[in-house]
CSV table of C-alpha atoms in Angstrom, one decimal:
chain,number,residue,atom,x,y,z
K,1,MET,CA,125.8,203.4,75.1
K,2,ALA,CA,124.6,200.1,73.8
K,3,SER,CA,125.3,199.4,70.1
K,4,PRO,CA,122.3,199.2,67.8
K,5,LYS,CA,120.7,195.8,67.2
K,6,ARG,CA,121.8,194.1,64.0
K,7,ILE,CA,119.0,193.0,61.7
K,8,LEU,CA,119.6,191.0,58.5
K,9,LEU,CA,117.1,191.7,55.7
K,10,VAL,CA,116.8,189.0,53.1
K,11,ASP,CA,114.8,189.6,49.9
K,12,ASP,CA,115.4,189.2,46.2
K,13,GLU,CA,113.8,192.6,45.4
K,14,ALA,CA,116.2,195.6,45.7
K,15,GLU,CA,113.3,198.0,46.2
K,16,VAL,CA,111.9,196.0,49.2
K,17,LEU,CA,115.4,195.9,50.8
K,18,GLN,CA,115.8,199.6,50.4
K,19,VAL,CA,112.4,200.4,51.9
K,20,LEU,CA,112.7,198.0,54.8
K,21,GLY,CA,116.3,199.1,55.4
K,22,ASP,CA,115.2,202.8,55.6
K,23,ILE,CA,112.4,201.9,58.0
K,24,LEU,CA,114.6,199.9,60.4
K,25,SER,CA,117.4,202.5,60.3
K,26,SER,CA,115.0,205.2,61.2
K,27,MET,CA,114.1,203.1,64.2
K,28,GLY,CA,117.7,203.0,65.4
K,29,PHE,CA,118.5,199.5,64.1
K,30,GLN,CA,121.6,198.5,62.1
K,31,ALA,CA,120.2,197.1,58.9
K,32,GLU,CA,122.2,194.7,56.7
K,33,THR,CA,120.9,193.3,53.5
K,34,ALA,CA,121.1,190.1,51.4
K,35,SER,CA,119.5,189.6,48.0
K,36,SER,CA,119.5,185.8,48.1
K,37,GLY,CA,119.3,182.9,50.6
K,38,GLU,CA,122.9,182.0,49.8
K,39,GLU,CA,124.1,185.5,50.5
K,40,ALA,CA,122.1,185.6,53.7
K,41,LEU,CA,123.7,182.4,55.1
K,42,ALA,CA,127.2,183.9,54.2
K,43,LYS,CA,126.5,187.1,56.1
K,44,LEU,CA,124.7,185.6,59.1
K,45,THR,CA,126.8,185.5,62.3
K,46,PRO,CA,126.1,184.7,65.9
K,47,GLN,CA,126.1,188.5,66.5
K,48,THR,CA,123.1,188.9,64.2
K,49,ASP,CA,120.1,189.8,66.5
K,50,LEU,CA,117.2,189.2,64.0
K,51,VAL,CA,116.6,188.0,60.5
K,52,LEU,CA,113.7,189.4,58.3
K,53,LEU,CA,113.4,186.7,55.7
K,54,ASP,CA,111.3,186.7,52.5
K,55,VAL,CA,109.7,183.4,51.6
K,56,LYS,CA,109.6,183.5,47.8
K,57,MET,CA,113.1,183.8,46.4
K,58,PRO,CA,115.0,182.1,43.6
K,59,GLY,CA,117.6,179.5,44.6
K,60,LEU,CA,117.2,178.8,48.3
K,61,ASP,CA,113.7,180.0,49.4
K,62,GLY,CA,112.9,181.3,52.9
K,63,PHE,CA,111.9,177.9,54.3
K,64,GLN,CA,115.2,176.4,53.3
K,65,VAL,CA,117.2,179.3,54.6
K,66,ALA,CA,115.4,179.1,57.9
K,67,GLN,CA,116.1,175.4,58.2
K,68,ARG,CA,119.8,175.9,57.7
K,69,ILE,CA,119.9,178.7,60.2
K,70,ARG,CA,118.3,176.4,62.8
K,71,LYS,CA,120.6,173.5,62.0
K,72,ASN,CA,123.7,175.6,62.6
K,73,PRO,CA,124.6,175.6,66.3
K,74,ALA,CA,126.2,179.0,66.0
K,75,THR,CA,123.0,180.7,64.7
K,76,GLN,CA,120.2,178.4,65.8
K,77,ASP,CA,118.9,180.8,68.4
K,78,VAL,CA,118.7,183.9,66.1
K,79,PRO,CA,115.0,184.9,65.8
K,80,ILE,CA,113.5,184.8,62.3
K,81,ILE,CA,110.5,186.8,61.1
K,82,MET,CA,109.1,185.6,57.8
K,83,VAL,CA,108.1,188.4,55.4
K,84,THR,CA,105.6,187.2,52.8
K,85,ALA,CA,102.5,188.0,50.8
K,86,LEU,CA,101.2,184.6,51.4
K,87,GLY,CA,98.8,184.3,54.3
K,88,ASN,CA,97.4,180.8,53.9
K,89,ARG,CA,97.6,178.3,56.7
K,90,PRO,CA,99.9,175.7,55.0
K,91,ASP,CA,102.5,178.4,54.3
K,92,ARG,CA,102.4,179.4,58.0
K,93,LEU,CA,102.7,175.8,59.1
K,94,ASN,CA,105.7,175.3,56.8
K,95,ALA,CA,107.3,178.4,58.2
K,96,VAL,CA,106.9,177.2,61.8
K,97,ARG,CA,108.3,173.8,60.9
K,98,ALA,CA,111.3,175.5,59.2
K,99,GLY,CA,112.0,177.5,62.4
K,100,ALA,CA,110.2,180.9,62.0
K,101,SER,CA,109.7,182.8,65.2
K,102,ASP,CA,107.0,185.2,63.8
K,103,PHE,CA,105.4,186.4,60.6
K,104,ILE,CA,104.6,189.7,58.9
K,105,GLN,CA,102.8,190.2,55.6
K,106,LYS,CA,103.5,192.3,52.6
K,107,PRO,CA,103.1,195.2,52.2
K,108,VAL,CA,104.9,195.7,55.5
K,109,ASP,CA,103.4,198.2,57.9
K,110,ALA,CA,106.1,200.2,59.7
K,111,VAL,CA,104.3,200.2,63.1
K,112,GLU,CA,103.6,196.4,63.0
K,113,LEU,CA,107.2,195.8,61.9
K,114,ARG,CA,108.6,197.8,64.8
K,115,VAL,CA,106.3,196.0,67.3
K,116,ARG,CA,107.1,192.5,66.1
K,117,ALA,CA,110.9,193.2,65.7
K,118,GLU,CA,111.1,194.7,69.2
K,119,ALA,CA,109.2,191.8,70.7
K,120,GLN,CA,111.6,189.2,69.1
K,121,LEU,CA,114.6,191.3,70.1
K,122,LYS,CA,113.5,191.5,73.8
K,123,LEU,CA,112.8,187.7,73.8
K,124,LYS,CA,116.3,187.1,72.4
K,125,GLU,CA,117.8,189.4,75.1
K,126,SER,CA,116.0,187.3,77.7
K,127,GLN,CA,117.3,184.1,76.2
K,128,ASP,CA,120.8,185.4,75.9
K,129,GLU,CA,120.7,186.5,79.6
K,130,VAL,CA,119.5,183.0,80.6
K,131,LYS,CA,122.3,181.4,78.6
K,132,ARG,CA,124.8,183.8,80.2
K,133,GLN,CA,123.7,183.0,83.7
K,134,ARG,CA,123.7,179.3,82.9
K,135,ALA,CA,127.2,179.5,81.6
K,136,GLU,CA,128.3,181.4,84.7
K,137,LEU,CA,126.7,178.8,87.0
K,138,GLN,CA,128.3,176.0,85.0
K,139,ARG,CA,131.7,177.7,85.4
K,140,ALA,CA,131.1,178.3,89.1
K,141,TYR,CA,130.0,174.7,89.5
K,142,ALA,CA,133.0,173.4,87.6
K,143,SER,CA,135.4,175.5,89.8
K,144,GLU,CA,133.7,174.4,93.0
K,145,LYS,CA,133.7,170.8,91.8
K,146,GLU,CA,137.4,171.0,91.0
K,147,LEU,CA,138.2,172.5,94.4
K,148,LEU,CA,136.2,169.8,96.1
K,149,GLU,CA,137.9,167.1,94.2
K,150,ARG,CA,141.3,168.5,95.0
K,151,THR,CA,140.3,168.8,98.6
K,152,LEU,CA,139.0,165.2,98.6
K,153,GLN,CA,142.1,163.9,96.9
K,154,GLY,CA,144.3,165.7,99.4
K,155,SER,CA,142.3,164.3,102.3
K,156,VAL,CA,142.5,160.8,101.0
K,157,ARG,CA,146.2,161.1,100.3
K,158,ALA,CA,146.8,162.4,103.8
K,159,LEU,CA,144.9,159.6,105.4
K,160,VAL,CA,146.8,156.9,103.5
K,161,ASP,CA,150.1,158.7,104.2
K,162,ILE,CA,149.3,158.7,107.9
K,163,LEU,CA,148.6,155.0,107.8
K,164,GLY,CA,152.0,154.4,106.1
K,165,LEU,CA,153.8,156.3,108.8
K,166,VAL,CA,151.9,154.8,111.8
K,167,SER,CA,151.6,151.2,110.6
K,168,PRO,CA,153.8,150.1,107.6
K,169,LEU,CA,152.6,146.6,108.2
K,170,VAL,CA,149.0,147.5,107.5
K,171,PHE,CA,149.9,150.0,104.8
K,172,SER,CA,151.6,147.2,102.8
K,173,ARG,CA,148.1,145.5,102.7
K,174,VAL,CA,146.4,148.4,101.0
K,175,GLY,CA,148.0,147.8,97.6
K,176,ARG,CA,147.2,144.1,97.7
K,177,ILE,CA,143.6,144.6,98.8
K,178,ARG,CA,143.0,147.4,96.2
K,179,ARG,CA,144.4,145.3,93.3
K,180,LEU,CA,142.3,142.3,94.4
K,181,VAL,CA,139.1,144.4,94.6
K,182,ARG,CA,139.9,145.8,91.1
K,183,GLN,CA,140.3,142.4,89.6
K,184,LEU,CA,137.3,141.0,91.5
K,185,CYS,CA,135.0,143.8,90.1
K,186,MET,CA,136.3,143.1,86.6
K,187,ASN,CA,135.5,139.4,87.1
K,188,LEU,CA,132.0,140.1,88.3
K,189,GLY,CA,131.4,142.8,85.6
K,190,LEU,CA,130.3,145.3,88.2
K,191,PRO,CA,129.5,148.9,86.9
K,192,ASN,CA,131.3,151.9,88.5
K,193,ALA,CA,134.0,149.6,89.9
K,194,TRP,CA,136.0,152.7,90.9
K,195,GLN,CA,133.8,153.2,94.0
K,196,TYR,CA,134.7,149.8,95.4
K,197,GLU,CA,138.4,150.2,94.6
K,198,PHE,CA,138.3,153.6,96.3
K,199,ALA,CA,136.7,152.1,99.4
K,200,ALA,CA,139.4,149.4,99.4
K,201,MET,CA,142.1,152.0,99.4
K,202,LEU,CA,140.7,153.6,102.6
K,203,SER,CA,139.5,150.4,104.3
K,204,GLN,CA,142.5,150.0,106.6
K,205,VAL,CA,142.8,153.6,107.8
K,206,GLY,CA,141.1,152.7,111.2
K,207,TRP,CA,144.2,150.7,112.2
K,208,VAL,CA,145.9,153.9,113.1
K,209,ALA,CA,143.8,153.7,116.4
K,210,VAL,CA,145.0,150.2,117.2
K,211,PRO,CA,148.2,149.8,119.2
K,212,GLN,CA,151.1,148.6,117.0
K,213,GLU,CA,151.7,145.5,119.2
K,214,VAL,CA,148.1,144.5,118.9
K,215,THR,CA,148.2,144.9,115.1
K,216,GLU,CA,151.3,142.7,114.8
K,217,LYS,CA,149.7,140.0,117.0
K,218,HIS,CA,146.6,140.0,114.9
K,219,PHE,CA,148.4,139.8,111.5
K,220,THR,CA,150.8,137.1,112.7
K,221,GLY,CA,148.0,134.9,114.1
K,222,GLN,CA,148.9,135.3,117.8
K,223,PRO,CA,146.2,134.9,120.4
K,224,LEU,CA,144.5,138.1,121.4
K,225,THR,CA,142.9,139.1,124.8
K,226,PRO,CA,139.2,139.9,124.7
K,227,GLU,CA,140.1,143.6,125.0
K,228,GLU,CA,142.6,143.4,122.1
K,229,GLN,CA,140.0,141.4,120.0
K,230,LYS,CA,137.5,144.2,120.6
K,231,MET,CA,140.1,146.8,119.3
K,232,VAL,CA,140.7,144.7,116.2
K,233,GLU,CA,137.0,144.2,115.5
K,234,SER,CA,136.3,148.0,115.9
K,235,HIS,CA,138.6,149.2,113.2
K,236,PRO,CA,136.0,149.1,110.3
K,237,GLU,CA,133.7,151.2,112.5
K,238,THR,CA,136.5,153.6,113.4
K,239,THR,CA,137.4,153.9,109.7
K,240,ALA,CA,133.8,154.6,108.7
K,241,ASP,CA,133.3,157.2,111.4
K,242,LEU,CA,136.4,159.0,110.3
K,243,LEU,CA,135.5,159.0,106.6
K,244,ALA,CA,131.8,160.0,107.3
K,245,ARG,CA,133.1,163.4,108.5
K,246,ILE,CA,134.7,164.1,105.1
K,247,PRO,CA,132.3,165.3,102.3
K,248,ARG,CA,131.6,162.8,99.5
K,249,LEU,CA,133.1,159.9,101.4
K,250,GLY,CA,129.8,158.7,102.8
K,251,SER,CA,129.4,155.8,100.4
K,252,ALA,CA,132.9,154.5,101.0
K,253,ALA,CA,132.3,154.8,104.8
K,254,GLU,CA,129.1,152.7,104.6
K,255,MET,CA,130.9,150.0,102.5
K,256,ILE,CA,133.7,149.8,105.1
K,257,ARG,CA,131.3,149.9,108.0
K,258,GLY,CA,129.2,147.0,106.6
K,259,GLN,CA,132.2,144.6,106.3
K,260,GLY,CA,132.0,144.2,110.1
K,261,LYS,CA,128.4,143.1,110.2
K,262,THR,CA,127.7,139.5,111.2
K,263,HIS,CA,124.4,139.0,109.4
K,264,PHE,CA,124.7,139.2,105.7
K,265,LYS,CA,121.8,137.1,104.3
K,266,GLU,CA,119.7,140.2,103.7
K,267,LEU,CA,122.6,141.8,101.8
K,268,TYR,CA,123.1,139.1,99.2
K,269,SER,CA,119.6,138.1,98.2
K,270,GLY,CA,119.0,138.4,94.4
K,271,ASP,CA,121.3,139.2,91.6
K,272,LEU,CA,124.6,140.8,92.7
K,273,LYS,CA,124.4,143.6,90.1
K,274,HIS,CA,121.0,144.7,91.3
K,275,ARG,CA,121.9,145.1,94.9
K,276,ASP,CA,122.7,148.3,96.8
K,277,PRO,CA,126.3,149.4,96.0
K,278,ALA,CA,127.0,149.8,99.7
K,279,ALA,CA,126.1,146.2,100.4
K,280,ILE,CA,128.1,145.0,97.4
K,281,GLY,CA,131.1,146.9,98.6
K,282,SER,CA,130.8,145.6,102.1
K,283,LEU,CA,130.7,142.0,100.9
K,284,ILE,CA,133.6,142.5,98.5
K,285,LEU,CA,135.8,144.0,101.3
K,286,ARG,CA,134.8,141.3,103.7
K,287,ALA,CA,136.0,138.5,101.5
K,288,VAL,CA,139.1,140.2,100.2
K,289,VAL,CA,140.3,141.6,103.5
K,290,TYR,CA,139.8,138.2,105.2
K,291,TYR,CA,141.6,136.4,102.4
K,292,ASP,CA,144.6,138.8,102.8
K,293,LEU,CA,144.6,138.4,106.6
K,294,LEU,CA,144.7,134.6,106.2
K,295,LEU,CA,147.8,134.9,103.9
K,296,SER,CA,149.5,137.3,106.3
K,297,GLN,CA,148.9,134.8,109.1
K,298,GLY,CA,150.9,132.2,107.2
K,299,LEU,CA,148.1,130.2,105.5
K,300,SER,CA,148.7,129.0,101.9
K,301,HIS,CA,146.5,130.0,99.1
K,302,ARG,CA,144.7,126.7,99.1
K,303,ASP,CA,144.1,126.8,102.9
K,304,ALA,CA,143.0,130.4,102.7
K,305,VAL,CA,140.3,129.5,100.1
K,306,THR,CA,139.2,126.6,102.2
K,307,GLU,CA,138.7,128.9,105.2
K,308,LEU,CA,136.7,131.3,103.0
K,309,ARG,CA,134.5,128.5,102.0
K,310,LYS,CA,134.0,127.5,105.6
K,311,ALA,CA,132.7,131.0,106.3
K,312,GLU,CA,130.5,130.9,103.2
K,313,ALA,CA,127.4,131.5,105.4
K,314,ARG,CA,128.8,135.0,106.1
K,315,ASN,CA,129.9,135.7,102.5
K,316,ASP,CA,128.4,135.9,99.1
K,317,PRO,CA,128.9,132.7,97.1
K,318,ALA,CA,129.3,134.7,93.8
K,319,ILE,CA,132.0,136.9,95.3
K,320,LEU,CA,133.8,133.9,96.7
K,321,SER,CA,133.8,132.1,93.3
K,322,ALA,CA,135.0,135.2,91.6
K,323,LEU,CA,137.7,135.8,94.2
K,324,GLN,CA,138.9,132.2,93.9
K,325,ALA,CA,139.1,132.6,90.1
K,326,ILE,CA,141.3,135.7,90.2
K,327,ILE,CA,143.8,134.6,92.8
K,328,VAL,CA,144.9,131.6,90.7
K,329,ASP,CA,146.5,131.7,87.3
K,330,ASP,CA,145.4,129.8,84.2
K,331,ALA,CA,147.2,126.7,85.4
K,332,GLY,CA,145.4,126.8,88.8
K,333,ASN,CA,148.5,128.0,90.6
K,334,PRO,CA,148.1,130.8,93.2
K,335,ILE,CA,149.1,134.3,92.2
K,336,ASP,CA,152.0,135.6,94.2
K,337,LEU,CA,150.6,138.1,96.7
K,338,GLU,CA,153.3,137.5,99.4
K,339,PRO,CA,155.9,140.1,100.3
K,340,ARG,CA,159.3,139.4,98.6
K,341,LYS,CA,162.7,141.0,98.3
K,342,VAL,CA,163.6,142.6,95.0
K,343,ARG,CA,166.5,144.7,93.7
K,344,VAL,CA,166.0,148.4,93.3
K,345,SER,CA,166.2,148.0,89.6
K,346,GLU,CA,163.3,145.5,89.8
K,347,LEU,CA,160.9,147.9,91.5
K,348,ALA,CA,157.7,148.4,89.5
K,349,GLN,CA,155.1,151.1,89.7
K,350,GLU,CA,152.3,149.1,91.4
K,351,MET,CA,154.6,147.6,94.0
K,352,ILE,CA,154.0,148.5,97.7
K,353,LEU,CA,157.0,148.9,99.9
K,354,GLY,CA,156.8,147.0,103.1
K,355,GLU,CA,159.2,149.3,104.9
K,356,ASP,CA,161.0,152.6,104.2
K,357,LEU,CA,163.8,152.6,101.6
K,358,HIS,CA,167.0,154.3,102.6
K,359,SER,CA,170.4,154.7,100.9
K,360,ARG,CA,173.3,152.8,102.4
K,361,GLY,CA,175.4,154.2,105.2
K,362,GLU,CA,174.9,155.1,108.9
K,363,ARG,CA,172.9,158.2,107.9
K,364,GLY,CA,171.0,156.8,105.0
K,365,ILE,CA,168.8,159.2,103.1
K,366,LEU,CA,165.1,158.3,102.9
K,367,LEU,CA,164.5,157.4,99.2
K,368,ALA,CA,160.9,156.1,99.3
K,369,ARG,CA,158.2,155.2,101.7
C-alpha cells in the first residue's frame, strides 16, 4: 500500500492550519504544518509532495518562501499552491514569478482544494516518473559507454601489441610518431588534439600485412621491386580497412586512409583550424610519418627537412613549418629522435623499446617488450 502524500501547510493563523489540516487528513493526505515562512523552509524536504502556502505572513511572506523553495535544487520541483484572500492580477503575477504552481482563495472550499491538490500531485508524479526514467537511461548509457570504451581500449591495445610482436622495427616508430604528432598539434593550437594522437598510435598497424623483409628494405632505403612498392603503399589503406570495422574508429581510419592520397590541394585550402578534422589528421600523419621514414633511412635532420620542403606541393605549408619548429631545440639543433642504447636504470616511461628486453643467461626471462 502506497504511503499517503505529504502536504506542508504554511499559515500564520493557527485556526486556518487546524481547518486545512483536518480537511486534508480526511482526504487521506498526511498534513504537516508550519506557522511561519522560516519554519516552513526548515521542515521542507525533497520528500514533501505539495506545499499549501499563505501569501500574507509576518517575517518571510509567501512570495519570499516560494522563491527560496525554487532556488534550492533539492526542493525546486515541489509544487506550490498559494492560499490567499487576494485575487487581484498583480498578486497573481507576483506569485507566478515567485514560482507558484497554482492558486486557491480564502475561504478555502474543500472540494476545490481537493481538485487542485490532486491535480498538482498527479503532475508531480508524472514529473518524478520522467526524472526516474531519465536517470535510468543515463545510468544505462553510462554503463554502455563504459563498456564500449573498455572494448575500444582493449581492441586498440591488442592491435598495437600484435604490431609489436610481428614487427618490432615498425613498432619502435609508433612512439616517435605519436610524440611528434602531439607536439605538432600543440604548436598549431589544434582543438581536440587527442584524435590526431590516437590516429598516430594506430597509423602503422597495416604493416602487419607486409612481409618482414620488405619492411626492412623499405625502412633502410633499399630498392624495392614494383610489387614490393605496391605492398608498402597499400599499408595505410590496409590499416584504415581494419580500423573501419571497429566501432568508433571510423574517424581515425579516415585520417590514416587519407595520408596515402596524392592530391592534397583540396584538403589544405583555407585556415587549418577550420578544415575537416579527417583532412587535418591525414596531412599531419603524412608529414610526420614521412619525416620519421627519412630519419630511419639514414638522413640527417637537416636533409630530412629539405626533402619535406621538396615535397611541399603534397604537404601543407603550415604543418611543415610547425613540424620543423618542434624537431629542433631553441638553439636550432635537431631533437634526438634516433634509437640509442641506454642502461636499464636510464629507462624512462615514454621510451619505446626497439627489441625485447631479456635477463642475462642462456634462458633469459622476457622482462619487457
